[in-house]
XYZ file of C-alpha atoms in Angstrom:
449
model
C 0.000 0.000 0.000
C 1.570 3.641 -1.364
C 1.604 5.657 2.463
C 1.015 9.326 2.418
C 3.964 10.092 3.088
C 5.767 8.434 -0.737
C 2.504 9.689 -2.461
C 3.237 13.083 -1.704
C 6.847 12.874 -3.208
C 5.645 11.636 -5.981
C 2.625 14.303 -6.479
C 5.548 16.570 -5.732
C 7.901 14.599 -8.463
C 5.096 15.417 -10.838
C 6.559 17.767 -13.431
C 3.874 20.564 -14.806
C 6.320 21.883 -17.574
C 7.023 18.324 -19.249
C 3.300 18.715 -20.391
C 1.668 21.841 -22.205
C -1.334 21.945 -23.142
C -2.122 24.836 -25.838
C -4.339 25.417 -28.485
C -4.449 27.882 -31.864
C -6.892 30.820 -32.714
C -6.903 33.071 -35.353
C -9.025 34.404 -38.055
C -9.947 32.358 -41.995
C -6.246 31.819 -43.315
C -4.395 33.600 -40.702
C -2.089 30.305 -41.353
C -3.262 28.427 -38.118
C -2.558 24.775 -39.951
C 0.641 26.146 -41.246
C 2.065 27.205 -38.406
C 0.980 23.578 -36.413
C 2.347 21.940 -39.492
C 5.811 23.974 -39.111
C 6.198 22.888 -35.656
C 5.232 19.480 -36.473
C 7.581 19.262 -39.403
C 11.194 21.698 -38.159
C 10.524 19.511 -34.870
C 11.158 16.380 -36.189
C 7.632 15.194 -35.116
C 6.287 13.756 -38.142
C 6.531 10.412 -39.128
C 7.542 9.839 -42.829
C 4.487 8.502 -44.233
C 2.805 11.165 -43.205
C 5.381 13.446 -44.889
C 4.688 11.460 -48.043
C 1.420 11.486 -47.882
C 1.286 15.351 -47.547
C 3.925 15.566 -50.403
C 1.233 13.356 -52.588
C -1.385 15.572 -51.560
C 0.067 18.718 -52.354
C 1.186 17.748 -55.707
C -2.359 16.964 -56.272
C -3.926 20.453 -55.706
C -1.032 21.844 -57.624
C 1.658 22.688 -54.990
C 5.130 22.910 -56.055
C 6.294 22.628 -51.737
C 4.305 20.419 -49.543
C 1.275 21.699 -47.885
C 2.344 21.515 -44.170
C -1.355 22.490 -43.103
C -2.666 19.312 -44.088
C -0.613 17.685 -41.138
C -3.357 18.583 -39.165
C -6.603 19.351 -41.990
C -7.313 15.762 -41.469
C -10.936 15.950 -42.831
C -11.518 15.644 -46.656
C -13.906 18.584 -46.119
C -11.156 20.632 -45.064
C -8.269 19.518 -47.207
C -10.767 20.374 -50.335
C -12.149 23.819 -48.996
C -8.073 24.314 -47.636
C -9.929 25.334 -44.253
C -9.950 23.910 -40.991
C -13.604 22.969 -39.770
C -12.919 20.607 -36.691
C -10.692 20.991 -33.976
C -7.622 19.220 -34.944
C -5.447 17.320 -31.724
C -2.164 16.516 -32.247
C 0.739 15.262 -29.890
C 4.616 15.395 -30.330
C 7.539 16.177 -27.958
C 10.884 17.614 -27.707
C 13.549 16.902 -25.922
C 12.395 19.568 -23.409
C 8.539 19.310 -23.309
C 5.463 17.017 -23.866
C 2.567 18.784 -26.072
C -1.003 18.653 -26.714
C -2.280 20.768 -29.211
C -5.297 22.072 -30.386
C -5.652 23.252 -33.604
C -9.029 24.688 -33.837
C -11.014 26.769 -36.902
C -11.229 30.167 -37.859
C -14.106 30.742 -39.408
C -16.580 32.652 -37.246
C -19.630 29.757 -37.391
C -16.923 27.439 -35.632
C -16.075 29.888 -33.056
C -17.586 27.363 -30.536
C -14.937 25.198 -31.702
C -12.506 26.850 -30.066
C -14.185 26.983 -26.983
C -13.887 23.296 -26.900
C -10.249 23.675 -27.905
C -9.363 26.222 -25.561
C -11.597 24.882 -21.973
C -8.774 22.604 -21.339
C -5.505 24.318 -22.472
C -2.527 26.227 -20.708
C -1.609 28.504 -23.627
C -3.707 29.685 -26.275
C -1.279 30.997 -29.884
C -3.781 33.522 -31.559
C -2.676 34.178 -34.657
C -2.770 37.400 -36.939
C -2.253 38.099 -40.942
C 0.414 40.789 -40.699
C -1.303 42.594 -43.370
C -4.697 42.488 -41.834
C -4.035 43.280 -38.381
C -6.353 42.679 -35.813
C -10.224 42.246 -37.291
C -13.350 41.261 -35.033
C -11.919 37.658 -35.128
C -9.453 38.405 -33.526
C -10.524 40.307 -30.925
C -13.360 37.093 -30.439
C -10.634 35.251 -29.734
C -8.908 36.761 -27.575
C -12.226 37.262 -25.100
C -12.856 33.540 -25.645
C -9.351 32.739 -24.599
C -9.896 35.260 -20.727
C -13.459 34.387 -20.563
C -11.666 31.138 -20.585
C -8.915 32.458 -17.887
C -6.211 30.510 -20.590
C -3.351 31.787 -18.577
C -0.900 32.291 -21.101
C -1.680 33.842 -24.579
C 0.852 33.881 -27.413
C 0.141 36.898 -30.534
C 1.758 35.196 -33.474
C 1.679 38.088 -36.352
C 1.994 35.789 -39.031
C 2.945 36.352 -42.791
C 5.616 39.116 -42.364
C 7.497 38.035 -45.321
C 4.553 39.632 -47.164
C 4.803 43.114 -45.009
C 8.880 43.177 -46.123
C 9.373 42.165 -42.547
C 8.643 45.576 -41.216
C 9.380 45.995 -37.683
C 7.010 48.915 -37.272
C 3.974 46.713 -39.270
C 5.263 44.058 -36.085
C 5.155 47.000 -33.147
C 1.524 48.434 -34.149
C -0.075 45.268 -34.194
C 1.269 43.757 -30.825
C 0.764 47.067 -29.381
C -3.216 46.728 -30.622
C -3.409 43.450 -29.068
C -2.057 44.063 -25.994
C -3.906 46.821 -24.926
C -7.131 44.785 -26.478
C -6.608 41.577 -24.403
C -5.028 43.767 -21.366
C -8.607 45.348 -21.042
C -10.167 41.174 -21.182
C -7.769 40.234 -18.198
C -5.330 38.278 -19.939
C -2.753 37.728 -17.426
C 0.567 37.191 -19.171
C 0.791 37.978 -23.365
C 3.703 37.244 -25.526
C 3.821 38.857 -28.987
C 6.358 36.829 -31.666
C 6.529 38.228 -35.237
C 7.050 34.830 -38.033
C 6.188 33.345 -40.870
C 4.613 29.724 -41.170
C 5.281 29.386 -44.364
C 8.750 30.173 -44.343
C 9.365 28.750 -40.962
C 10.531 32.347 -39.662
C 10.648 32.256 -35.871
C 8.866 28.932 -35.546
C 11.143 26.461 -34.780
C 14.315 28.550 -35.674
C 15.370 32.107 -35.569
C 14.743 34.408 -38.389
C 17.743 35.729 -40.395
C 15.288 38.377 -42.036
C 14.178 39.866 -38.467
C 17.166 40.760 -36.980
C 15.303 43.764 -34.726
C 13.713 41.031 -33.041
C 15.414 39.866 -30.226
C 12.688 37.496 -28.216
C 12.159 33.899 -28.501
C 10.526 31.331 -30.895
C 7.396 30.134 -30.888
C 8.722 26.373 -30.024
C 11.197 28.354 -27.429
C 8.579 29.720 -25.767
C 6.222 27.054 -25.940
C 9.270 25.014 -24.192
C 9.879 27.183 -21.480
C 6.779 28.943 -20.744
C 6.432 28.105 -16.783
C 2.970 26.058 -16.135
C 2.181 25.694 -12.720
C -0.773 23.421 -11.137
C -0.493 23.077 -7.566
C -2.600 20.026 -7.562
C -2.622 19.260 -3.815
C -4.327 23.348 -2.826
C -7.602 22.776 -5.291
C -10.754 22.275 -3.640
C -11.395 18.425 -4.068
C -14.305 17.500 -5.768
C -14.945 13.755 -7.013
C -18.508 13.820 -9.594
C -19.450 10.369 -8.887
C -19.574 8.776 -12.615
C -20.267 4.595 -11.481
C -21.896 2.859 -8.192
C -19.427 -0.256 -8.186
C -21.188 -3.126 -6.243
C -19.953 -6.425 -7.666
C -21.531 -8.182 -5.335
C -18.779 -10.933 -5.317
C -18.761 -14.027 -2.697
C -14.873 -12.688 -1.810
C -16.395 -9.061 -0.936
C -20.573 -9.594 -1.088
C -20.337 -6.137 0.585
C -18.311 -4.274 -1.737
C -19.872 -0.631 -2.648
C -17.405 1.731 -4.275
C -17.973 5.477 -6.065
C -15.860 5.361 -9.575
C -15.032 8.675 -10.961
C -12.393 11.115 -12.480
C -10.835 13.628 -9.610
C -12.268 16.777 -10.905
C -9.437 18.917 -8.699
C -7.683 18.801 -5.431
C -6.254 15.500 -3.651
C -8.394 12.635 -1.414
C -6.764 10.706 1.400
C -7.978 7.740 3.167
C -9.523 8.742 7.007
C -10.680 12.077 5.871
C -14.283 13.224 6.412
C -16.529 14.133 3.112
C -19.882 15.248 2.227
C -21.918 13.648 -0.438
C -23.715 16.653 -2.055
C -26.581 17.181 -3.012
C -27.553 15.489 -0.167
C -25.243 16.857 2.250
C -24.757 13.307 3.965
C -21.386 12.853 5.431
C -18.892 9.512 6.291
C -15.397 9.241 5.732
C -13.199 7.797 3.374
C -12.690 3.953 4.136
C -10.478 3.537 1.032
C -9.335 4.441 -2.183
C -8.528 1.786 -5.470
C -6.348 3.040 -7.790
C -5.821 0.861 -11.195
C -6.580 -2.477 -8.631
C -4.280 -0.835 -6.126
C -5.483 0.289 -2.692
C -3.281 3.714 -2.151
C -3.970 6.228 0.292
C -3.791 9.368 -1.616
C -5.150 10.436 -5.055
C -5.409 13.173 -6.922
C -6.591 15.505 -10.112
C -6.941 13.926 -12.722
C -6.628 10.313 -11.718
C -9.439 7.783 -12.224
C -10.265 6.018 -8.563
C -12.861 4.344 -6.589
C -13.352 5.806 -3.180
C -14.755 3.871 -0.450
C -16.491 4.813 2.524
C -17.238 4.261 6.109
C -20.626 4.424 5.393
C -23.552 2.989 3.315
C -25.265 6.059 2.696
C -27.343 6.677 -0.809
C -24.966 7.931 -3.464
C -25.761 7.603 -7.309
C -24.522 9.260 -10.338
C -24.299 12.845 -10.584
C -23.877 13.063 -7.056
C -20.522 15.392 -5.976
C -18.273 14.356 -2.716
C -16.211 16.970 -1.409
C -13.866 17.142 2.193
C -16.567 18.221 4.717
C -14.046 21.130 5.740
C -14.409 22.614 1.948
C -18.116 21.535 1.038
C -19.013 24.351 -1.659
C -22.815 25.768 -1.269
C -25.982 24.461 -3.265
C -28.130 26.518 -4.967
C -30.847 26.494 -7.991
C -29.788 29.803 -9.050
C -26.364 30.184 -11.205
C -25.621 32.881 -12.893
C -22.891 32.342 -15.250
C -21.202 34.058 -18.779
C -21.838 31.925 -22.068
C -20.781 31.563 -25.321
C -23.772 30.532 -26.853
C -22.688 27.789 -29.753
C -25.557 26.915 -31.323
C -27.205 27.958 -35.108
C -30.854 28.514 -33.390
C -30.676 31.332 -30.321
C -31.238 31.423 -26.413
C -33.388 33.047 -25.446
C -35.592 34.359 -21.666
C -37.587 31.934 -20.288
C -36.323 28.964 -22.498
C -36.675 25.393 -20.987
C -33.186 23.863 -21.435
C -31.081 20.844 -19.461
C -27.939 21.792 -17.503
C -25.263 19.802 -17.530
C -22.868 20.204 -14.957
C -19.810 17.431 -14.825
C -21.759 13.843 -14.544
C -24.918 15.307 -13.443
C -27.694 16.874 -15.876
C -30.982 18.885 -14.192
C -33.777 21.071 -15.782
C -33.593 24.134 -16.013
C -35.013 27.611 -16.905
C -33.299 30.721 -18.894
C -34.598 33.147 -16.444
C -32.606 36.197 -17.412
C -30.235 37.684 -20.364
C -28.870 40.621 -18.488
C -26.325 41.370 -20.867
C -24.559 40.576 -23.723
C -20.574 41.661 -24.899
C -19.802 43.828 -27.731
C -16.233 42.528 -28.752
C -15.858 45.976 -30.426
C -15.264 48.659 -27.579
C -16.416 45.370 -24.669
C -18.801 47.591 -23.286
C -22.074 45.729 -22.136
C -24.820 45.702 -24.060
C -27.953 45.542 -21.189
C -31.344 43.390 -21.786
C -30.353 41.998 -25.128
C -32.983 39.199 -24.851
C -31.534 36.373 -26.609
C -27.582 35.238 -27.578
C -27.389 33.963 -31.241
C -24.555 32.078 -31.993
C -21.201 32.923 -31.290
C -22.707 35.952 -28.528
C -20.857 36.127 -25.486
C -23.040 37.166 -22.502
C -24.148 36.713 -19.277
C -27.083 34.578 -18.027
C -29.733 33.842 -15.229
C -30.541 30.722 -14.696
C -33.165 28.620 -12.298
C -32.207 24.870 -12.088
C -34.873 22.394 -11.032
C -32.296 20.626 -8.356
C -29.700 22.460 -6.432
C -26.332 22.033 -7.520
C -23.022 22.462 -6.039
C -21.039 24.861 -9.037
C -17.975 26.126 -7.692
C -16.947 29.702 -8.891
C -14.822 29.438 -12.560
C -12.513 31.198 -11.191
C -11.424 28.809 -8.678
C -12.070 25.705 -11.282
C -11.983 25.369 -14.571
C -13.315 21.651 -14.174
C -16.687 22.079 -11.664
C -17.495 25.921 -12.143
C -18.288 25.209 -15.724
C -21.123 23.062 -17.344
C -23.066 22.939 -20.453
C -26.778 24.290 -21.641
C -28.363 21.424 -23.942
C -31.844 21.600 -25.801
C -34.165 19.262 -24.380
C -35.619 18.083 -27.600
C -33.225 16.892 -29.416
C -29.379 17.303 -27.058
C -27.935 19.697 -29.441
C -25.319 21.780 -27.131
C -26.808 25.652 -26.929
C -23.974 27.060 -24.963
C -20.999 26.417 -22.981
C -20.896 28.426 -19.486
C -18.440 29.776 -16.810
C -20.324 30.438 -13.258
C -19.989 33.152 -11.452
C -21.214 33.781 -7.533
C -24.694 32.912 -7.434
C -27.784 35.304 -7.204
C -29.947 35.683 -4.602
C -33.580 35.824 -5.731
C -36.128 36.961 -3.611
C -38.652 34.355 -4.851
C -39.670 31.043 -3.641
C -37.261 28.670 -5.127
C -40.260 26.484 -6.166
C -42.376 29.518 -7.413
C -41.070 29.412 -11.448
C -43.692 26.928 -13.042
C -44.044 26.429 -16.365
C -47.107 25.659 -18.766
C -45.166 22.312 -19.267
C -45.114 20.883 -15.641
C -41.154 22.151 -15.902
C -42.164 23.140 -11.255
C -39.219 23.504 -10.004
């Protein structure tokens, strides 16, 4: 059995900087795929069929160089229209660092596509076409990437072979940027002036930008400091499975399976099952087959405890000494993803890590205008792509911790009951008081919560 004690060397052993997590942004043909396919290809990261196979199908559309963006255009869709549609994930190392990326579309109708990209990632590279500067794209981005706190955001001004490599073409655009994403919250910005295409500060330094005395994109991306203090989260463990085998070895065997949404478990310490609020302690905790003692974020377990209480799916257990608050009122900011909008007093289903509930639209109190991000009030529905903020009235109280404090349980998703097409994808805030009886909002439906 792994004592507390050798676990917490080795959750201390646990590198963050030999993984990254990142993902791309930028506007239609700001060279996205190029730039992924650069650092795939100067890197050393690409097998030789798949060379070959780009080298086939660039010849085919006409290319006298291979294509590099269809390293990661894996969809005949895209590798016809030469855009990207889906979010592309690809994986390589360096000597230095472990990657995932995310190479996700620019086209404004798969906007929400980057949300998906960007929920889970580190870094976020938004690119820019040196000759367009920054365009409403861009700027959607950029509040995607702090509404998504990404804590590290890289401006790659792309294309400056076709700006004559003009330092002051460079300077006006970072400056732009900065000041843009500065006003969002974006903690920590990086500005890098290359060229996909001709590999210009990707991979290796530029001859033709000598005035530019910063890093590379892979440089940075290999030394950019990532930091999760896994052990100070607040624990939270969404119950996914009820194990009961019911075995002749162990008839009495009753274990909660699910993915470590944050913070660290330890055997002996007291939780509360929420919604309920019941409370035991933690018995034990299987690991792969293994008892252990300790586990943490993001590890798969089975916790066991002291107790045989009632605990399904969908229910959340938390330490007792850092049991969040329930409530049937969240209020939240979305980015609504859907074709068809949301709008006040729409019936929709929220789904919050393994636990969906009812749930009401009850007010649209404002929605962002990316242009000058002042506030427009009372909008009364989001259409798609709309970034705003939202009242909601669930039919069960949930425990939503703040977004700000995690990524993991302060966000879930908004879902159309008819037919489970994803409407938006939210980021909670504190909760609202409401002065109303929490079972007062009926609707003509039988929706009485």
């Amino acid at each position: 059995m792994t004592t507390p004690t050798s676990a917490a060397e080795e959750l201390a052993g646990l590198s963050a900087t030999t993984l990254l997590r990142f993902a791309t942004a930028g506007s239609v043909d700001d060279g996205k795929s190029t730039l992924v396919g650069r650092l795939l290809h100067d890197s050393k990261s690409v097998l030789t069929d798949q060379l070959e196979a780009v080298e086939l199908a660039s010849r085919s559309r006409g290319a006298a160089e291979p294509d590099l963006a269809l390293l990661t255009d894996g969809l005949r869709a895209e590798r016809e229209q030469g855009i990207t549609i889906d979010v592309a994930y690809r994986y390589f190392a360096t000597p230095r660092r472990r990657f995932i990326l995310a190479d996700t579309p620019g086209h404004v109708q798969y906007t929400r596509n980057m949300v998906t990209g960007a929920s889970t990632a580190d870094l976020a590279v938004v690119l820019v076409d040196a000759r367009n500067g920054v365009i409403e794209q861009t700027r959607r981005h950029a509040a995607v990437a702090a509404l998504l706190r990404v804590p590290h955001v890289v401006l790659a001004v792309n294309k400056m072979d076709l700006v004559d490599y003009e330092e002051q073409v460079f300077a006006k655009i970072a400056e732009e940027f900065t000041a843009y994403a500065g006003k969002l919250g974006v903690p920590e910005i990086t500005a890098i002036p290359i060229s996909a295409l001709a590999g210009d500060n990707v991979v290796e330094p530029s001859a033709n930008m000598d005035w530019y005395g910063g890093p590379t994109v892979l440089e940075h991306l290999e030394t950019i400091p990532v930091s999760h203090d896994l052990t100070s989260c607040h624990a939270r463990l969404p119950v996914q499975y009820v194990i009961r085998p019911q075995t002749a070895e162990n008839p009495d065997y009753r274990g909660y399976a699910g993915q470590i949404a944050a913070g660290t478990f330890r055997v002996g310490e007291s939780v509360t099952v929420l919604p309920s609020g019941k409370t035991s302690k933690v018995a034990g905790i299987d690991l792969l087959g293994k008892a252990v003692d300790v586990a943490w974020t993001p590890q798969s377990v089975t916790l066991l405890l002291e107790d045989d209480i009632d605990i399904s799916r969908g229910d959340l257990i938390v330490p007792s000494h850092d049991a969040p608050a329930t409530s049937q009122d969240i209020t939240a900011t979305v980015c609504h993803v859907a074709d068809t909008p949301l709008t006040v007093g729409q019936r929709v289903l929220l789904k919050h890590t393994t636990r969906t509930v009812k749930a009401i639209v009850k007010e649209i109190p404002s929605r962002l205008t990316l242009d000058d991000l002042s506030q427009h009030p009372s909008p009364g529905q989001l259409v798609a792509n709309d970034i705003g903020r939202v009242k909601v009235r669930i039919a069960e109280a949930l425990a939503v911790d703040s977004y700000a404090d995690s990524r993991r349980t302060g966000s879930f998703l908004l879902i159309d009951p008819s037919d489970g097409t994803t409407l938006a994808a939210g980021m909670a805030g504190e909760s609202f008081a409401s002065a109303e009886d929490p079972k007062s909002l009926v609707d003509e439906e039988g929706w009485d919560f």
